[in-house]
């Protein structure tokens, strides 16, 4: 094996130093009947060239990104990733390091996490952030567990307009622990504050809102935040971080915890992973925050430096009483988000958000002009729903021939939304691509239910 | 060393790094299309820096890190082995990296096939029947595993409340158990550093849902009575979960499925050579025996002839534990590693990991206490207890090792060893590196005798001197 720097002669000498004759002597504590007497049944080993070819062949079995135009969103977005992001994150100083347990030799990772935490607080308007969570879905689940740790309550009110995949994650996380989950309706495409009010009470642990929500609609968070506050519940808001270049930070409408999916911040789609969950909250909840936190301190010479802090919340110290079981997180993705947000800077984040908005507004207008009707009418940011005259999944199939992935048919999530298509527009989508999409959808829809 | 500026301190009004596509559609004014109350009025205070500023800043930060490509990183139970470069290249193939997760299955066949084939490979390696590739890290796998345990028992109408965990276990084990709604009950290791099957009996009852073992355990020792332990737990109606963090010792040597394990997670970022990324992303696939298959999280990747698809119609599933399908980009690297290793290479990795650990142990045995001596597997644990009389703690030894250019081992873990030093060299270290490391520890030993203050003041040559972690916890400063 080329990754093992040892010759047969070295192996013999090392066994001699150990004081055994053969390798099998080192298996003395493995009962003989538990030793595998055959080789594993795996294909013969490949050279690097052959392995690369095999992987290339697999990669080519999926769609060719050069030929396809993709309008899919739904929690994963095709934003531009600047070269600097790949170049920084592919430095082995970063990617071959472990969790920075020993701060004296991990300042690079530690300071970059501190900067990540700072960027997330600046974007969300919150006081503190952790070092990352697995993804946007588990971040919601962790936020709810955190809310329960803060107020001890077990009734969770969740907007029915949040991403159904994230809702499913929340249900799986809470399913076994005696929580009651109330999901509001999604009929209008936005969360109805009156329904939240009717559900909220003294037992309400938290209210979970997504903004913009799964249908792309920008929610009015303030009245919902007020209801949460009145009932002593925590207000948890899940955001698309890019939207915060343009939309009011959740801190301004009463959020106690802000979570989200950071894939859109300089991280590739990669079939939905690795993703980047983030969580930010108010200072008073710091001891309930899950996961790693980096803090600033000084070294023995009084120089400013960084280290993991408040580790007594964490599983490796507190074990069964930890705030969360998370250990390995998504650090390298957080580094990429950090570089990306520095690249955008104060003005770039607004500019990219405005580009998304303009493209989306343009596409919406073109589709309406072409005779399509919106499924929901609320304000939107970079994604919206359109009602197709035929089954939306059929439309998706029909557009495959033109190498267009036009959006997500919502019938796969909701039985009564089979004709709804969710379409997203990032700054990468050009006017020409949008025009082509509109024309293609018009043609596909015009074919009626029968033809294909 | 002078303190380094943060990126915020490097910000200068008017500098910028970004370039964005031109606006080729009519500009939409936020005020015209969004309700005024929902619009941000003050721009977020992100830094204003140029691309050269960013490159300098992060490259200068990067060189402050110790990392595997630089030198030995012997963190016990973390398996900091070399990460083949080809893995990074293949993960960046655009047919993987630019795939949207909600594309129709017909357009993502390559990704599905890779996921399926890696899963089958992991089943063969572990001797298990089925797999989910979704968990994003080891602890995520543990939580998923505990949710499976719960679903399994509830399906049989049984409400069990406790999960047994040895006192040498990783901290994630009891934390995962609690989140799944179980009570973690600690069982004590015996004088051999192992679970004693006879004393386990007293803990078994109809309340016990499962036992969570780590094999080899965190002392680097194979649980010699594992079959008997599994049998006893099974007889009591419980399941046996294995934390597979230490699977590097068993590749091609022994299979969990053959010693009574029902559920196990693997850490692709340990055993299967994918990088740790400074703390992630990892991947924690879960392998199970067929009686647990109905409960696996959705979606499972299935195969029909040459077509691969997501399977959702599993009514007994615990549901969804990740928004999409886990850390797919990590799976690509692990798959490439397995392709290049083959059966022989995997076995050789495990053998060499065991040889390296035993070689290093034999070099260190004279200078350090070995609380549980004998042959070890992939790692071993020393105790610095006898150094306390010179006023030197294990933490001091760890810091002094940095002056010799090494990352310290895991320290103060497992909790059952006082002043523990937990050392896992991995198979990708050469004999010379191990010799240098042993020599460094030998010299530190001599320093403890001759000049303990020197050791207690370490490190001296690192980018920063000893860090005041207590102050960080006292004066909380976690964002700028």
Short mmCIF file of N, CA and C in Angstrom, two decimals, chain B residues 159-307:
data_model
loop_
_atom_site.label_atom_id
_atom_site.label_comp_id
_atom_site.label_asym_id
_atom_site.label_seq_id
_atom_site.Cartn_x
_atom_site.Cartn_y
_atom_site.Cartn_z
N UNK B 159 -40.97 -1.17 26.12
CA UNK B 159 -40.45 0.16 26.46
C UNK B 159 -39.27 0.00 27.39
N UNK B 160 -38.12 0.07 26.84
CA UNK B 160 -36.91 -0.03 27.65
C UNK B 160 -36.36 1.37 27.85
N UNK B 161 -35.62 1.58 28.90
CA UNK B 161 -35.25 2.96 29.26
C UNK B 161 -33.75 3.20 29.37
N UNK B 162 -32.96 2.12 29.41
CA UNK B 162 -31.53 2.32 29.72
C UNK B 162 -30.61 1.80 28.63
N UNK B 163 -29.48 2.48 28.50
CA UNK B 163 -28.43 2.00 27.61
C UNK B 163 -27.14 1.91 28.45
N UNK B 164 -26.50 0.76 28.39
CA UNK B 164 -25.27 0.55 29.15
C UNK B 164 -24.07 1.05 28.37
N UNK B 165 -23.18 1.76 29.07
CA UNK B 165 -22.00 2.32 28.41
C UNK B 165 -20.79 2.14 29.31
N UNK B 166 -19.73 1.53 28.81
CA UNK B 166 -18.52 1.37 29.63
C UNK B 166 -17.92 2.73 30.01
N UNK B 167 -17.23 2.76 31.14
CA UNK B 167 -16.66 4.03 31.62
C UNK B 167 -15.50 4.52 30.75
N UNK B 168 -15.02 3.68 29.84
CA UNK B 168 -13.92 4.11 28.96
C UNK B 168 -14.44 4.70 27.65
N UNK B 169 -15.76 4.86 27.51
CA UNK B 169 -16.33 5.22 26.20
C UNK B 169 -16.06 6.68 25.84
N UNK B 170 -16.22 6.96 24.55
CA UNK B 170 -16.16 8.34 24.07
C UNK B 170 -17.32 9.14 24.65
N UNK B 171 -17.11 10.42 24.90
CA UNK B 171 -18.13 11.28 25.51
C UNK B 171 -19.38 11.41 24.67
N UNK B 172 -19.23 11.24 23.36
CA UNK B 172 -20.41 11.34 22.50
C UNK B 172 -21.42 10.24 22.81
N UNK B 173 -20.94 9.07 23.28
CA UNK B 173 -21.85 7.93 23.50
C UNK B 173 -22.97 8.28 24.49
N UNK B 174 -22.63 8.67 25.72
CA UNK B 174 -23.71 9.02 26.65
C UNK B 174 -24.52 10.22 26.18
N UNK B 175 -23.89 11.17 25.51
CA UNK B 175 -24.62 12.36 25.03
C UNK B 175 -25.65 11.95 23.97
N UNK B 176 -25.27 11.07 23.06
CA UNK B 176 -26.20 10.61 22.02
C UNK B 176 -27.36 9.83 22.64
N UNK B 177 -27.04 9.01 23.63
CA UNK B 177 -28.05 8.20 24.31
C UNK B 177 -29.11 9.10 24.95
N UNK B 178 -28.65 10.17 25.59
CA UNK B 178 -29.59 11.09 26.25
C UNK B 178 -30.51 11.77 25.25
N UNK B 179 -29.95 12.21 24.11
CA UNK B 179 -30.78 12.90 23.12
C UNK B 179 -31.85 11.96 22.57
N UNK B 180 -31.51 10.67 22.49
CA UNK B 180 -32.48 9.70 22.00
C UNK B 180 -33.50 9.34 23.08
N UNK B 181 -33.39 9.96 24.23
CA UNK B 181 -34.39 9.76 25.28
C UNK B 181 -34.13 8.58 26.20
N UNK B 182 -32.90 8.08 26.19
CA UNK B 182 -32.54 6.97 27.08
C UNK B 182 -31.69 7.47 28.25
N UNK B 183 -31.67 6.65 29.29
CA UNK B 183 -30.78 6.93 30.41
C UNK B 183 -29.47 6.18 30.19
N UNK B 184 -28.36 6.90 30.26
CA UNK B 184 -27.06 6.26 30.10
C UNK B 184 -26.61 5.69 31.44
N UNK B 185 -26.33 4.40 31.47
CA UNK B 185 -25.87 3.75 32.71
C UNK B 185 -24.42 3.31 32.51
N UNK B 186 -23.56 3.84 33.35
CA UNK B 186 -22.13 3.54 33.19
C UNK B 186 -21.78 2.19 33.80
N UNK B 187 -21.02 1.40 33.05
CA UNK B 187 -20.52 0.16 33.64
C UNK B 187 -19.00 0.24 33.73
N UNK B 188 -18.45 -0.30 34.80
CA UNK B 188 -17.02 -0.14 35.06
C UNK B 188 -16.19 -1.17 34.32
N UNK B 189 -15.06 -0.71 33.83
CA UNK B 189 -14.10 -1.63 33.21
C UNK B 189 -13.42 -2.43 34.31
N UNK B 190 -12.97 -3.61 33.96
CA UNK B 190 -12.29 -4.44 34.96
C UNK B 190 -10.80 -4.12 34.99
N UNK B 191 -10.06 -4.89 35.77
CA UNK B 191 -8.64 -4.60 35.95
C UNK B 191 -7.84 -4.81 34.67
N UNK B 192 -8.47 -5.48 33.69
CA UNK B 192 -7.78 -5.67 32.40
C UNK B 192 -8.14 -4.57 31.42
N UNK B 193 -8.94 -3.59 31.88
CA UNK B 193 -9.35 -2.49 31.01
C UNK B 193 -10.45 -2.87 30.05
N UNK B 194 -11.15 -3.94 30.39
CA UNK B 194 -12.18 -4.44 29.48
C UNK B 194 -13.51 -4.61 30.22
N UNK B 195 -14.54 -4.90 29.44
CA UNK B 195 -15.84 -5.19 30.07
C UNK B 195 -15.78 -6.63 30.57
N UNK B 196 -16.18 -6.81 31.82
CA UNK B 196 -16.19 -8.14 32.39
C UNK B 196 -17.59 -8.72 32.21
N UNK B 197 -17.67 -9.80 31.45
CA UNK B 197 -18.97 -10.36 31.10
C UNK B 197 -19.76 -10.75 32.35
N UNK B 198 -19.08 -11.29 33.35
CA UNK B 198 -19.81 -11.75 34.55
C UNK B 198 -20.41 -10.58 35.31
N UNK B 199 -19.62 -9.50 35.45
CA UNK B 199 -20.17 -8.38 36.21
C UNK B 199 -21.21 -7.61 35.38
N UNK B 200 -21.18 -7.79 34.07
CA UNK B 200 -22.20 -7.16 33.23
C UNK B 200 -23.59 -7.69 33.56
N UNK B 201 -23.61 -8.98 33.94
CA UNK B 201 -24.90 -9.64 34.20
C UNK B 201 -25.75 -8.86 35.19
N UNK B 202 -25.10 -8.28 36.20
CA UNK B 202 -25.87 -7.59 37.25
C UNK B 202 -26.57 -6.34 36.71
N UNK B 203 -26.11 -5.85 35.57
CA UNK B 203 -26.72 -4.65 34.99
C UNK B 203 -27.87 -4.98 34.05
N UNK B 204 -27.96 -6.23 33.66
CA UNK B 204 -28.94 -6.57 32.63
C UNK B 204 -30.33 -6.77 33.22
N UNK B 205 -31.31 -6.24 32.51
CA UNK B 205 -32.70 -6.40 32.94
C UNK B 205 -33.58 -6.10 31.74
N UNK B 206 -34.87 -6.15 31.97
CA UNK B 206 -35.80 -5.84 30.88
C UNK B 206 -35.85 -4.35 30.56
N UNK B 207 -35.12 -3.57 31.36
CA UNK B 207 -35.04 -2.13 31.12
C UNK B 207 -33.93 -1.76 30.14
N UNK B 208 -33.04 -2.69 29.90
CA UNK B 208 -31.86 -2.37 29.09
C UNK B 208 -32.18 -2.49 27.60
N UNK B 209 -32.12 -1.37 26.91
CA UNK B 209 -32.42 -1.36 25.48
C UNK B 209 -31.20 -1.81 24.67
N UNK B 210 -30.02 -1.45 25.14
CA UNK B 210 -28.80 -1.75 24.37
C UNK B 210 -27.57 -1.55 25.23
N UNK B 211 -26.48 -2.09 24.73
CA UNK B 211 -25.16 -1.75 25.26
C UNK B 211 -24.40 -1.08 24.12
N UNK B 212 -23.61 -0.09 24.47
CA UNK B 212 -22.82 0.63 23.47
C UNK B 212 -21.36 0.31 23.76
N UNK B 213 -20.76 -0.51 22.93
CA UNK B 213 -19.35 -0.86 23.16
C UNK B 213 -18.47 -0.18 22.11
N UNK B 214 -17.21 -0.07 22.44
CA UNK B 214 -16.23 0.40 21.48
C UNK B 214 -15.19 -0.70 21.38
N UNK B 215 -14.96 -1.19 20.16
CA UNK B 215 -14.03 -2.32 20.03
C UNK B 215 -13.17 -2.18 18.79
N UNK B 216 -11.84 -2.13 18.95
CA UNK B 216 -11.11 -2.09 20.21
C UNK B 216 -11.54 -0.87 21.03
N UNK B 217 -11.43 -0.99 22.35
CA UNK B 217 -11.90 0.10 23.19
C UNK B 217 -10.90 1.25 23.20
N UNK B 218 -11.20 2.27 23.99
CA UNK B 218 -10.36 3.48 23.92
C UNK B 218 -9.01 3.29 24.60
N UNK B 219 -8.81 2.14 25.24
CA UNK B 219 -7.47 1.82 25.75
C UNK B 219 -6.65 1.12 24.66
N UNK B 220 -7.28 0.91 23.51
CA UNK B 220 -6.59 0.23 22.42
C UNK B 220 -6.62 -1.28 22.57
N UNK B 221 -7.55 -1.78 23.39
CA UNK B 221 -7.60 -3.21 23.69
C UNK B 221 -8.83 -3.86 23.07
N UNK B 222 -8.62 -5.04 22.53
CA UNK B 222 -9.75 -5.79 21.98
C UNK B 222 -10.58 -6.34 23.12
N UNK B 223 -11.90 -6.22 23.00
CA UNK B 223 -12.79 -6.76 24.04
C UNK B 223 -12.85 -8.27 23.87
N UNK B 224 -12.03 -8.96 24.63
CA UNK B 224 -11.87 -10.40 24.41
C UNK B 224 -13.16 -11.19 24.64
N UNK B 225 -14.03 -10.65 25.49
CA UNK B 225 -15.27 -11.39 25.79
C UNK B 225 -16.46 -10.87 25.01
N UNK B 226 -16.18 -10.21 23.89
CA UNK B 226 -17.24 -9.52 23.16
C UNK B 226 -18.39 -10.45 22.77
N UNK B 227 -18.07 -11.68 22.37
CA UNK B 227 -19.14 -12.60 21.96
C UNK B 227 -20.03 -12.95 23.13
N UNK B 228 -19.40 -13.19 24.27
CA UNK B 228 -20.15 -13.55 25.48
C UNK B 228 -21.03 -12.35 25.90
N UNK B 229 -20.42 -11.15 25.82
CA UNK B 229 -21.15 -9.94 26.19
C UNK B 229 -22.37 -9.76 25.29
N UNK B 230 -22.13 -9.93 24.00
CA UNK B 230 -23.24 -9.77 23.05
C UNK B 230 -24.32 -10.81 23.32
N UNK B 231 -23.91 -12.01 23.60
CA UNK B 231 -24.87 -13.09 23.88
C UNK B 231 -25.72 -12.76 25.10
N UNK B 232 -25.09 -12.29 26.15
CA UNK B 232 -25.83 -11.96 27.37
C UNK B 232 -26.84 -10.84 27.11
N UNK B 233 -26.40 -9.81 26.38
CA UNK B 233 -27.29 -8.69 26.11
C UNK B 233 -28.45 -9.15 25.23
N UNK B 234 -28.15 -9.96 24.24
CA UNK B 234 -29.21 -10.49 23.38
C UNK B 234 -30.19 -11.34 24.17
N UNK B 235 -29.67 -12.16 25.06
CA UNK B 235 -30.55 -13.02 25.87
C UNK B 235 -31.49 -12.18 26.72
N UNK B 236 -31.01 -10.99 27.11
CA UNK B 236 -31.86 -10.11 27.93
C UNK B 236 -32.75 -9.23 27.05
N UNK B 237 -32.74 -9.48 25.76
CA UNK B 237 -33.62 -8.75 24.85
C UNK B 237 -33.05 -7.44 24.35
N UNK B 238 -31.79 -7.14 24.68
CA UNK B 238 -31.19 -5.88 24.27
C UNK B 238 -30.41 -6.00 22.96
N UNK B 239 -30.00 -4.87 22.44
CA UNK B 239 -29.20 -4.83 21.22
C UNK B 239 -27.77 -4.41 21.55
N UNK B 240 -26.86 -4.72 20.63
CA UNK B 240 -25.46 -4.38 20.85
C UNK B 240 -25.02 -3.37 19.79
N UNK B 241 -24.66 -2.18 20.24
CA UNK B 241 -24.20 -1.12 19.36
C UNK B 241 -22.69 -1.02 19.49
N UNK B 242 -22.01 -0.85 18.36
CA UNK B 242 -20.56 -0.64 18.43
C UNK B 242 -20.19 0.73 17.87
N UNK B 243 -19.49 1.49 18.68
CA UNK B 243 -18.85 2.73 18.24
C UNK B 243 -17.65 2.30 17.41
N UNK B 244 -17.70 2.56 16.12
CA UNK B 244 -16.65 2.07 15.22
C UNK B 244 -15.50 3.04 15.01
N UNK B 245 -15.33 3.96 15.93
CA UNK B 245 -14.24 4.94 15.80
C UNK B 245 -12.89 4.25 15.65
N UNK B 246 -12.77 3.06 16.24
CA UNK B 246 -11.48 2.39 16.24
C UNK B 246 -11.40 1.25 15.23
N UNK B 247 -12.20 1.32 14.22
CA UNK B 247 -12.28 0.26 13.22
C UNK B 247 -10.97 0.10 12.45
N UNK B 248 -10.11 1.11 12.52
CA UNK B 248 -8.85 1.02 11.77
C UNK B 248 -8.05 -0.21 12.16
N UNK B 249 -8.26 -0.68 13.39
CA UNK B 249 -7.50 -1.85 13.85
C UNK B 249 -8.06 -3.16 13.30
N UNK B 250 -9.27 -3.13 12.77
CA UNK B 250 -9.95 -4.40 12.47
C UNK B 250 -10.11 -4.69 10.98
N UNK B 251 -9.74 -3.74 10.11
CA UNK B 251 -9.96 -3.92 8.68
C UNK B 251 -9.37 -5.24 8.19
N UNK B 252 -10.22 -6.11 7.71
CA UNK B 252 -9.74 -7.39 7.17
C UNK B 252 -9.25 -8.35 8.22
N UNK B 253 -9.35 -7.98 9.49
CA UNK B 253 -8.85 -8.83 10.58
C UNK B 253 -10.00 -9.46 11.34
N UNK B 254 -10.99 -8.65 11.67
CA UNK B 254 -12.14 -9.17 12.41
C UNK B 254 -13.32 -8.27 12.10
N UNK B 255 -14.52 -8.87 12.05
CA UNK B 255 -15.68 -8.10 11.60
C UNK B 255 -16.74 -8.03 12.69
N UNK B 256 -17.22 -6.83 12.99
CA UNK B 256 -18.24 -6.65 14.04
C UNK B 256 -19.43 -7.58 13.84
N UNK B 257 -19.82 -7.77 12.58
CA UNK B 257 -20.97 -8.64 12.31
C UNK B 257 -20.72 -10.07 12.73
N UNK B 258 -19.46 -10.44 12.86
CA UNK B 258 -19.12 -11.81 13.26
C UNK B 258 -18.93 -11.93 14.77
N UNK B 259 -18.93 -10.80 15.49
CA UNK B 259 -18.83 -10.94 16.95
C UNK B 259 -20.05 -10.37 17.68
N UNK B 260 -21.20 -10.41 17.02
CA UNK B 260 -22.45 -10.17 17.74
C UNK B 260 -22.98 -8.76 17.72
N UNK B 261 -22.34 -7.90 16.92
CA UNK B 261 -22.80 -6.51 16.87
C UNK B 261 -24.05 -6.40 15.99
N UNK B 262 -25.03 -5.62 16.46
CA UNK B 262 -26.25 -5.40 15.69
C UNK B 262 -26.22 -4.11 14.88
N UNK B 263 -25.58 -3.08 15.45
CA UNK B 263 -25.52 -1.76 14.81
C UNK B 263 -24.13 -1.19 15.08
N UNK B 264 -23.53 -0.58 14.08
CA UNK B 264 -22.23 0.07 14.32
C UNK B 264 -22.12 1.29 13.41
N UNK B 265 -21.48 2.34 13.91
CA UNK B 265 -21.16 3.43 12.99
C UNK B 265 -19.68 3.37 12.67
N UNK B 266 -19.36 3.85 11.49
CA UNK B 266 -17.96 3.96 11.06
C UNK B 266 -17.66 5.45 10.93
N UNK B 267 -16.40 5.80 11.03
CA UNK B 267 -16.01 7.19 10.80
C UNK B 267 -15.17 7.21 9.53
N UNK B 268 -15.77 7.68 8.43
CA UNK B 268 -15.02 7.69 7.18
C UNK B 268 -13.82 8.62 7.30
N UNK B 269 -13.93 9.67 8.13
CA UNK B 269 -12.83 10.62 8.31
C UNK B 269 -11.76 10.06 9.24
N UNK B 270 -11.93 8.88 9.73
CA UNK B 270 -10.85 8.24 10.48
C UNK B 270 -10.36 7.05 9.66
N UNK B 271 -11.13 5.98 9.72
CA UNK B 271 -10.71 4.72 9.12
C UNK B 271 -10.49 4.81 7.61
N UNK B 272 -11.31 5.60 6.93
CA UNK B 272 -11.26 5.58 5.47
C UNK B 272 -10.58 6.82 4.88
N UNK B 273 -9.72 7.41 5.71
CA UNK B 273 -8.70 8.32 5.20
C UNK B 273 -9.19 9.65 4.65
N UNK B 274 -10.44 10.01 4.91
CA UNK B 274 -10.84 11.33 4.44
C UNK B 274 -10.40 12.37 5.48
N UNK B 275 -10.05 13.57 5.02
CA UNK B 275 -9.47 14.54 5.95
C UNK B 275 -10.46 15.05 6.99
N UNK B 276 -9.93 15.53 8.11
CA UNK B 276 -10.78 16.01 9.20
C UNK B 276 -11.18 17.47 9.05
N UNK B 277 -10.53 18.19 8.14
CA UNK B 277 -10.98 19.55 7.83
C UNK B 277 -10.91 20.54 8.98
N UNK B 278 -10.07 20.29 9.98
CA UNK B 278 -10.00 21.19 11.12
C UNK B 278 -11.22 21.03 12.03
N UNK B 279 -11.91 19.89 11.92
CA UNK B 279 -13.07 19.64 12.77
C UNK B 279 -14.29 19.20 11.97
N UNK B 280 -14.15 18.93 10.72
CA UNK B 280 -15.25 18.45 9.88
C UNK B 280 -15.13 19.02 8.48
N UNK B 281 -15.81 18.48 7.51
CA UNK B 281 -16.86 17.49 7.61
C UNK B 281 -16.35 16.07 7.79
N UNK B 282 -17.09 15.31 8.55
CA UNK B 282 -16.82 13.88 8.65
C UNK B 282 -17.94 13.14 7.96
N UNK B 283 -18.04 11.86 8.28
CA UNK B 283 -19.16 11.07 7.80
C UNK B 283 -19.25 9.84 8.69
N UNK B 284 -20.45 9.53 9.14
CA UNK B 284 -20.62 8.43 10.12
C UNK B 284 -21.64 7.39 9.69
N UNK B 285 -21.40 6.70 8.55
CA UNK B 285 -22.35 5.69 8.09
C UNK B 285 -22.65 4.66 9.19
N UNK B 286 -23.85 4.12 9.11
CA UNK B 286 -24.29 3.17 10.12
C UNK B 286 -24.55 1.84 9.43
N UNK B 287 -23.88 0.78 9.87
CA UNK B 287 -24.13 -0.55 9.33
C UNK B 287 -24.97 -1.33 10.34
N UNK B 288 -25.89 -2.13 9.82
CA UNK B 288 -26.82 -2.84 10.71
C UNK B 288 -27.04 -4.28 10.26
N UNK B 289 -27.51 -5.10 11.19
CA UNK B 289 -27.99 -6.45 10.85
C UNK B 289 -29.41 -6.32 10.30
N UNK B 290 -29.82 -7.33 9.56
CA UNK B 290 -31.07 -7.19 8.79
C UNK B 290 -32.29 -6.90 9.64
N UNK B 291 -32.28 -7.33 10.92
CA UNK B 291 -33.48 -7.06 11.72
C UNK B 291 -33.66 -5.57 12.02
N UNK B 292 -32.61 -4.78 11.78
CA UNK B 292 -32.73 -3.33 11.98
C UNK B 292 -33.04 -2.60 10.67
N UNK B 293 -32.94 -3.28 9.55
CA UNK B 293 -33.14 -2.64 8.24
C UNK B 293 -34.44 -1.84 8.12
N UNK B 294 -35.57 -2.38 8.63
CA UNK B 294 -36.82 -1.62 8.42
C UNK B 294 -36.82 -0.23 9.04
N UNK B 295 -35.92 0.01 9.99
CA UNK B 295 -35.97 1.27 10.74
C UNK B 295 -34.98 2.31 10.22
N UNK B 296 -34.16 1.93 9.25
CA UNK B 296 -33.12 2.85 8.76
C UNK B 296 -33.72 4.18 8.33
N UNK B 297 -32.96 5.27 8.50
CA UNK B 297 -33.48 6.58 8.09
C UNK B 297 -33.70 6.63 6.57
N UNK B 298 -34.64 7.47 6.16
CA UNK B 298 -34.87 7.67 4.73
C UNK B 298 -34.00 8.80 4.22
N UNK B 299 -33.63 8.80 2.95
CA UNK B 299 -33.87 7.70 2.03
C UNK B 299 -32.72 6.69 2.06
N UNK B 300 -33.06 5.44 1.73
CA UNK B 300 -32.05 4.40 1.54
C UNK B 300 -31.81 4.31 0.04
N UNK B 301 -30.59 4.07 -0.37
CA UNK B 301 -30.33 3.94 -1.81
C UNK B 301 -30.49 2.47 -2.21
N UNK B 302 -31.38 2.25 -3.17
CA UNK B 302 -31.63 0.89 -3.64
C UNK B 302 -31.19 0.72 -5.08
N UNK B 303 -31.14 -0.54 -5.49
CA UNK B 303 -30.69 -0.84 -6.85
C UNK B 303 -31.68 -1.80 -7.52
N UNK B 304 -31.99 -1.49 -8.75
CA UNK B 304 -32.82 -2.40 -9.56
C UNK B 304 -32.12 -2.57 -10.88
N UNK B 305 -31.45 -3.68 -11.07
CA UNK B 305 -30.65 -3.87 -12.28
C UNK B 305 -29.53 -2.85 -12.31
N UNK B 306 -29.48 -2.06 -13.37
CA UNK B 306 -28.44 -1.04 -13.48
C UNK B 306 -28.92 0.33 -13.03
N UNK B 307 -30.10 0.38 -12.45
CA UNK B 307 -30.67 1.66 -12.04
C UNK B 307 -30.66 1.78 -10.51
#
